[in-house]
CSV table of C-alpha atoms in Angstrom, one decimal:
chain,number,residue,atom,x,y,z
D,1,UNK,CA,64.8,-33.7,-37.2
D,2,UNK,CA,61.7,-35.5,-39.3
D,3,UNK,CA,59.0,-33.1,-38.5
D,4,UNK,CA,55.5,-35.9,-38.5
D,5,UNK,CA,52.2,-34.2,-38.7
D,6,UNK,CA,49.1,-37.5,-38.0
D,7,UNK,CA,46.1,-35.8,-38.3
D,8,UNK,CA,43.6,-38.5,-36.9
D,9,UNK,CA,39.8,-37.8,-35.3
D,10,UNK,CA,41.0,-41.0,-32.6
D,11,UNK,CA,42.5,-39.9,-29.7
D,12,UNK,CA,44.2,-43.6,-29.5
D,13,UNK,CA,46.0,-43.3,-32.5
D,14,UNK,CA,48.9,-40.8,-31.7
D,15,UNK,CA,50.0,-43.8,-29.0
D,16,UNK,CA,50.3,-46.4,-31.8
D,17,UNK,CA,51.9,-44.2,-34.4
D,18,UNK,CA,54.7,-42.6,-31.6
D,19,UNK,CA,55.3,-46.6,-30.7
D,20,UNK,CA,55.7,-48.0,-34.2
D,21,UNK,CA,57.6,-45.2,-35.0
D,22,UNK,CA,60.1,-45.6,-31.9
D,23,UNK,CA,60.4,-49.5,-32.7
D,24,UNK,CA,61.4,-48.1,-36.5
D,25,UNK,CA,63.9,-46.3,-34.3
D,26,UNK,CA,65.1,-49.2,-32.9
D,27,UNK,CA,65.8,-51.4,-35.6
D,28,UNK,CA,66.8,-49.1,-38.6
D,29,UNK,CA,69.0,-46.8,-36.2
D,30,UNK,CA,68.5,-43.1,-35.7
D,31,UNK,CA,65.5,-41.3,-36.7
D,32,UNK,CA,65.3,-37.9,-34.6
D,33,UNK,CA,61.5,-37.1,-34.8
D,34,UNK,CA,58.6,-34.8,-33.5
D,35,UNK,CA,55.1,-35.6,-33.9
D,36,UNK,CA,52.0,-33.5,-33.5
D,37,UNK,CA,48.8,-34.8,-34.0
D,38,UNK,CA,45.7,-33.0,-35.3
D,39,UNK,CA,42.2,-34.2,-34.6
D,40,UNK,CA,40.9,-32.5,-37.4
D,41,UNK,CA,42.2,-31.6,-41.4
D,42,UNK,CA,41.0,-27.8,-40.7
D,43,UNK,CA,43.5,-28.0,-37.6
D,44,UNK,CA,46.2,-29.8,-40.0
D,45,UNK,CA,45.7,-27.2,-42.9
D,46,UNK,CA,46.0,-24.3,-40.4
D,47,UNK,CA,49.4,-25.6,-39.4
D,48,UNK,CA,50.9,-26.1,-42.7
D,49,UNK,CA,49.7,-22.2,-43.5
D,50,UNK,CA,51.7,-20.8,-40.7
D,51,UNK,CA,54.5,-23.2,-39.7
D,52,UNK,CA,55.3,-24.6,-43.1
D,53,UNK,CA,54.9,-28.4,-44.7
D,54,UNK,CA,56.0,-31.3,-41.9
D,55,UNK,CA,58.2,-33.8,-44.0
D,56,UNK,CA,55.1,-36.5,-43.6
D,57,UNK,CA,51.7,-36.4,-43.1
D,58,UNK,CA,49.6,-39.2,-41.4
D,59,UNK,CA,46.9,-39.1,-42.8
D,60,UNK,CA,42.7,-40.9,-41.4
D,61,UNK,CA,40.4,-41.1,-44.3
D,62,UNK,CA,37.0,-41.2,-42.1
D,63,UNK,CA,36.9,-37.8,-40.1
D,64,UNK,CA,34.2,-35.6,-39.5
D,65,UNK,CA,34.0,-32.1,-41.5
D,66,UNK,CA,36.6,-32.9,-44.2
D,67,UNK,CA,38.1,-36.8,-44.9
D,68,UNK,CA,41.3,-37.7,-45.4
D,69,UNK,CA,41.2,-37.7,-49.2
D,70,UNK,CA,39.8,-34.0,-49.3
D,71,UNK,CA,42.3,-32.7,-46.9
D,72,UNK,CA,45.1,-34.3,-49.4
D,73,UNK,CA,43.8,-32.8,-52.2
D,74,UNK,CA,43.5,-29.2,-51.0
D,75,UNK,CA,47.0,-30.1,-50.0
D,76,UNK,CA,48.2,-31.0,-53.3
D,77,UNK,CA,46.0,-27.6,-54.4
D,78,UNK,CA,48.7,-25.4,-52.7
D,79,UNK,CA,51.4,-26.8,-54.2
D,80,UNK,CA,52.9,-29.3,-51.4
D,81,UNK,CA,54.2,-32.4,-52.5
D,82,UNK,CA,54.4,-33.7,-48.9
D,83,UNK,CA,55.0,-37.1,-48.4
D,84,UNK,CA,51.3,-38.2,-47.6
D,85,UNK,CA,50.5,-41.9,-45.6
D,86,UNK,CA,46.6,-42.9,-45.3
D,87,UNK,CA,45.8,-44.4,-42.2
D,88,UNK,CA,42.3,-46.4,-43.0
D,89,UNK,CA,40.0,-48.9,-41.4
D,90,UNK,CA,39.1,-49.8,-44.7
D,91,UNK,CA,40.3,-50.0,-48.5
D,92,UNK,CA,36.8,-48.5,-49.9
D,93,UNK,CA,39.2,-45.4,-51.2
D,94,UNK,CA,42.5,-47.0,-52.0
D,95,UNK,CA,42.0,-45.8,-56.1
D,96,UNK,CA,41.5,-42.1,-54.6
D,97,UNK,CA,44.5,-42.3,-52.8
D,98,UNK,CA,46.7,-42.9,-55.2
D,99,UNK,CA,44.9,-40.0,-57.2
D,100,UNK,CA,46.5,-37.6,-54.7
D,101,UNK,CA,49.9,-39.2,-55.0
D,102,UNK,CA,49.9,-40.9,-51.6
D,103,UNK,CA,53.2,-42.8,-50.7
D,104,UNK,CA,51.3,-45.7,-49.0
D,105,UNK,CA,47.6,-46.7,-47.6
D,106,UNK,CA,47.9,-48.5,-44.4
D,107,UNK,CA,44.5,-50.2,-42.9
D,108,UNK,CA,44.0,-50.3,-39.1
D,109,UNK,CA,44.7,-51.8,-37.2
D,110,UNK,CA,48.5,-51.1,-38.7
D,111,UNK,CA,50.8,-53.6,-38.9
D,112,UNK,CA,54.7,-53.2,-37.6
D,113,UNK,CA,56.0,-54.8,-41.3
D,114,UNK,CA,53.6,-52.3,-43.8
D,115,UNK,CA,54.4,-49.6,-41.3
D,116,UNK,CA,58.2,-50.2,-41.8
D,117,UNK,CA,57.7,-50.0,-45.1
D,118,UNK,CA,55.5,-47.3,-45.7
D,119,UNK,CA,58.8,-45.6,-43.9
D,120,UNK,CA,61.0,-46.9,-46.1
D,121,UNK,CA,59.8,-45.6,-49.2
D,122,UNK,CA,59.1,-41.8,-47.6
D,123,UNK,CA,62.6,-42.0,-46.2
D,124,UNK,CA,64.0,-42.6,-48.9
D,125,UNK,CA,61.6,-39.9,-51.1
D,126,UNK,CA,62.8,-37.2,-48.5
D,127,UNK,CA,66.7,-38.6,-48.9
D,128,UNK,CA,66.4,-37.8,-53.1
D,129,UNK,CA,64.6,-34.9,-53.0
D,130,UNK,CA,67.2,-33.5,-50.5
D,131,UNK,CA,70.3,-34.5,-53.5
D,132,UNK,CA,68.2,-33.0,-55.8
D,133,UNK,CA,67.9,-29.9,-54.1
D,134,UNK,CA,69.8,-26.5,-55.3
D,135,UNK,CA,71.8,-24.5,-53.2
D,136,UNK,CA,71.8,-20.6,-53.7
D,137,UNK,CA,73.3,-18.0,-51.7
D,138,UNK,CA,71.1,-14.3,-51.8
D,139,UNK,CA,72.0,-11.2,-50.1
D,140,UNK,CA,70.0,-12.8,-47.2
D,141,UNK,CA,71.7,-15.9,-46.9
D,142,UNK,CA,71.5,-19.3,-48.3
D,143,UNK,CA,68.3,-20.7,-49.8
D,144,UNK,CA,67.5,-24.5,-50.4
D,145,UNK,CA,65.6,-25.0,-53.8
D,146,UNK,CA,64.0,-27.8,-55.3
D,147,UNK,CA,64.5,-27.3,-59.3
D,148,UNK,CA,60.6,-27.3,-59.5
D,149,UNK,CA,60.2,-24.6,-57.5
D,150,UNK,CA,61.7,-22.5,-60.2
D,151,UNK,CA,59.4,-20.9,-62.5
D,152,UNK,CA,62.0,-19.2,-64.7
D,153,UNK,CA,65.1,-17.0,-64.2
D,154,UNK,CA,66.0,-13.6,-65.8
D,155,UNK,CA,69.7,-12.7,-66.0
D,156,UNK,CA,70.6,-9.0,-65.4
D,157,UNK,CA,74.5,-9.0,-65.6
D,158,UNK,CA,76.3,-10.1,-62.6
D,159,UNK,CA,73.0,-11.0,-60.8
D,160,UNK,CA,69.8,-13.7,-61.7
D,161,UNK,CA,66.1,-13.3,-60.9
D,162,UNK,CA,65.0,-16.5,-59.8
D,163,UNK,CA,61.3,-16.3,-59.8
D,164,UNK,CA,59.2,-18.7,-57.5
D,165,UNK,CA,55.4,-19.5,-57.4
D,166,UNK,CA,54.8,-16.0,-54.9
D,167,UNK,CA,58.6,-14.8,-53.9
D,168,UNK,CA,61.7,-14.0,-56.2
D,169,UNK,CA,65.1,-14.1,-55.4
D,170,UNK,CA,68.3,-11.9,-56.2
D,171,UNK,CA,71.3,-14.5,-56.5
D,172,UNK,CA,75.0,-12.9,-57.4
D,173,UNK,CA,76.0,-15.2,-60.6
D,174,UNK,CA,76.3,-15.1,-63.8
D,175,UNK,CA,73.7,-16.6,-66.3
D,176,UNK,CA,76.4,-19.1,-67.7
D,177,UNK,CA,76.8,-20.2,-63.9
D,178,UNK,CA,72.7,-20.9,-63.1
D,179,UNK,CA,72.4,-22.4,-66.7
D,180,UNK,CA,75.2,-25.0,-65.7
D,181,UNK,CA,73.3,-25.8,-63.1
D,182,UNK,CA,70.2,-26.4,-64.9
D,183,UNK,CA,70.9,-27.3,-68.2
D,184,UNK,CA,71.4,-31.0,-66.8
D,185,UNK,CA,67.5,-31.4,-66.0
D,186,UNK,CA,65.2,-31.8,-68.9
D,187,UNK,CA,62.4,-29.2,-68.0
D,188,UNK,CA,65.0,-26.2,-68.3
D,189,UNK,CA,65.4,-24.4,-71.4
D,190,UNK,CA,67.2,-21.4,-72.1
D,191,UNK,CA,66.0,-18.5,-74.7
D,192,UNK,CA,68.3,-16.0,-75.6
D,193,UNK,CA,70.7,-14.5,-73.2
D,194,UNK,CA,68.3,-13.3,-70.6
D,195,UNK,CA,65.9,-16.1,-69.7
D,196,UNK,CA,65.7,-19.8,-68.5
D,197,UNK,CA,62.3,-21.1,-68.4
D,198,UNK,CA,60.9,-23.9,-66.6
D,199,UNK,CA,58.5,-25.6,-69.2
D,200,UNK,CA,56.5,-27.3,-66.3
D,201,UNK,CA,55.6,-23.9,-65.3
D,202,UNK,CA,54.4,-22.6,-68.5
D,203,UNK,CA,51.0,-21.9,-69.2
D,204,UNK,CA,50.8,-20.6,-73.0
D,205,UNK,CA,53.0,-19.3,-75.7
D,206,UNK,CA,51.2,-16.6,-77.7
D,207,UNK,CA,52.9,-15.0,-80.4
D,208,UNK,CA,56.4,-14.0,-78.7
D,209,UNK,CA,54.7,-13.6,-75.3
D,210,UNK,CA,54.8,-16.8,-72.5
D,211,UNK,CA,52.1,-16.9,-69.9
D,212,UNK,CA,53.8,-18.6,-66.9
D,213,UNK,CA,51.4,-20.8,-64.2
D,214,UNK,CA,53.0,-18.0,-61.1
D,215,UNK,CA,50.9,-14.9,-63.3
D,216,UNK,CA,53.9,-13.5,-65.1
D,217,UNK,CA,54.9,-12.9,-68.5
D,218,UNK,CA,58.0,-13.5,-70.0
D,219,UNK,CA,58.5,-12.1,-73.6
D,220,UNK,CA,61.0,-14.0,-76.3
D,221,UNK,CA,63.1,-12.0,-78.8
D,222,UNK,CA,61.1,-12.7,-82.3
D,223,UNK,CA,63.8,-14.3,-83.7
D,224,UNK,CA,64.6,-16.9,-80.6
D,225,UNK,CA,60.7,-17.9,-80.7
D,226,UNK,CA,60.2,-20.4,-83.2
D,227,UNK,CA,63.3,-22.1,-81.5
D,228,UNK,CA,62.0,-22.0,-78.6
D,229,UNK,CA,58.6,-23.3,-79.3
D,230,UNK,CA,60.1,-26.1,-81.3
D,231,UNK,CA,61.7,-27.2,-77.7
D,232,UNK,CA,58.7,-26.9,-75.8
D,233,UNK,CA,56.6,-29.3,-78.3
D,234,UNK,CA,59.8,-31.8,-78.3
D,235,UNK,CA,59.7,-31.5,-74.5
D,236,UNK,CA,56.5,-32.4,-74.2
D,237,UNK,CA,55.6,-34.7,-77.0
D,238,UNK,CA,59.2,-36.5,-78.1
């Protein structure tokens, strides 16, 4: 099930949203949905704190307290990369939008065929980021990854330390089994035996000491960092 959030000050719009999302329904097949609608951002931030990021957000630009384009980019600020749909009565902010990553920016009154499509394109953004995702099996059960979400990894024998944004995980494999599974994607690089780093995550390289953007520090063996820092400038500049 799609789990819709349409935060919206109109009371109206909920109605309109449900019915072009039913007629979607009806001509595309299936789509098992909830919406909840939000009459504020403040009430649509709350949720996302305590019940997790929907899969879309609807969003209004013109609301009282906090707009549309504030309330995406305190979003973005905590690291969400919702799909995020402006719902506008005018296309004043249209170059903001897109400065939040929005997937679309629909004006009012909305209309069935840019509706569709909006729907389309986040369908098919949830639908990729699902292949992408990485499957991983703790001593708590399985956990579904997307490859950003790792900051780096620390082998320690049998078992890996795959350390997230605020949370770490103990996963049984080896370190030649997680770096087959990451070696493929370009922002992974190992150093030495012990660590695979994430390079979108790093923050500095000082010396043989790496600042990482989740607070920790991950420390190189002297004679791996030259190596290592020679990757991270070709990453990021080749």
């Amino acid at each position: 099930m799609y789990r819709i959030a349409l935060c919206d000050d109109d009371e109206r719009e909920p109605a309109c949203v449900k019915e072009l999302l039913d007629k979607y329904r009806e001509a595309k097949g299936q789509l098992d949905y909830s919406l909840e609608w939000f009459a504020d951002a403040h009430a649509l931030l709350r949720s996302m704190e305590q019940a997790g990021k929907p899969d879309l957000v609807f969003l209004d630009i013109y609301m009282p307290d906090k707009n549309g384009i504030a309330a995406a980019q305190e979003i973005r600020s905590l690291g969400s990369d919702v799909p995020i749909v402006f719902l506008t009565a005018s296309t004043e902010h249209a170059l903001n939008a897109y400065g939040v990553d929005a997937v679309q920016y629909l004006v009012k009154p909305l209309a069935q065929e840019t509706f569709f499509h909006a729907m389309d394109t986040v369908l098919g953004l949830i639908q990729k980021a699902k292949e992408s995702q990485l499957v991983l099996k703790t001593a708590h059960g399985i956990v579904r990854l997307q490859p950003d979400d790792i900051v780096y990894c620390e082998s320690q024998k049998n078992y890996q330390m795959v350390y997230l944004a605020e949370e770490e995980c103990r996963i049984r494999m080896t370190a030649e089994g997680i770096w087959g599974m990451l070696k493929p994607l370009s922002q992974f690089a190992r150093c030495g035996r012990s660590f695979i780093l994430n390079m979108n995550h790093i923050v500095s390289i000082k010396q043989e000491e790496i600042q990482m953007d989740n607070g920790r520090l991950v420390y190189l063996p002297k004679s791996r960092t030259a190596e290592f820092k020679k990757l991270y400038l070709s990453y990021y500049f080749d």
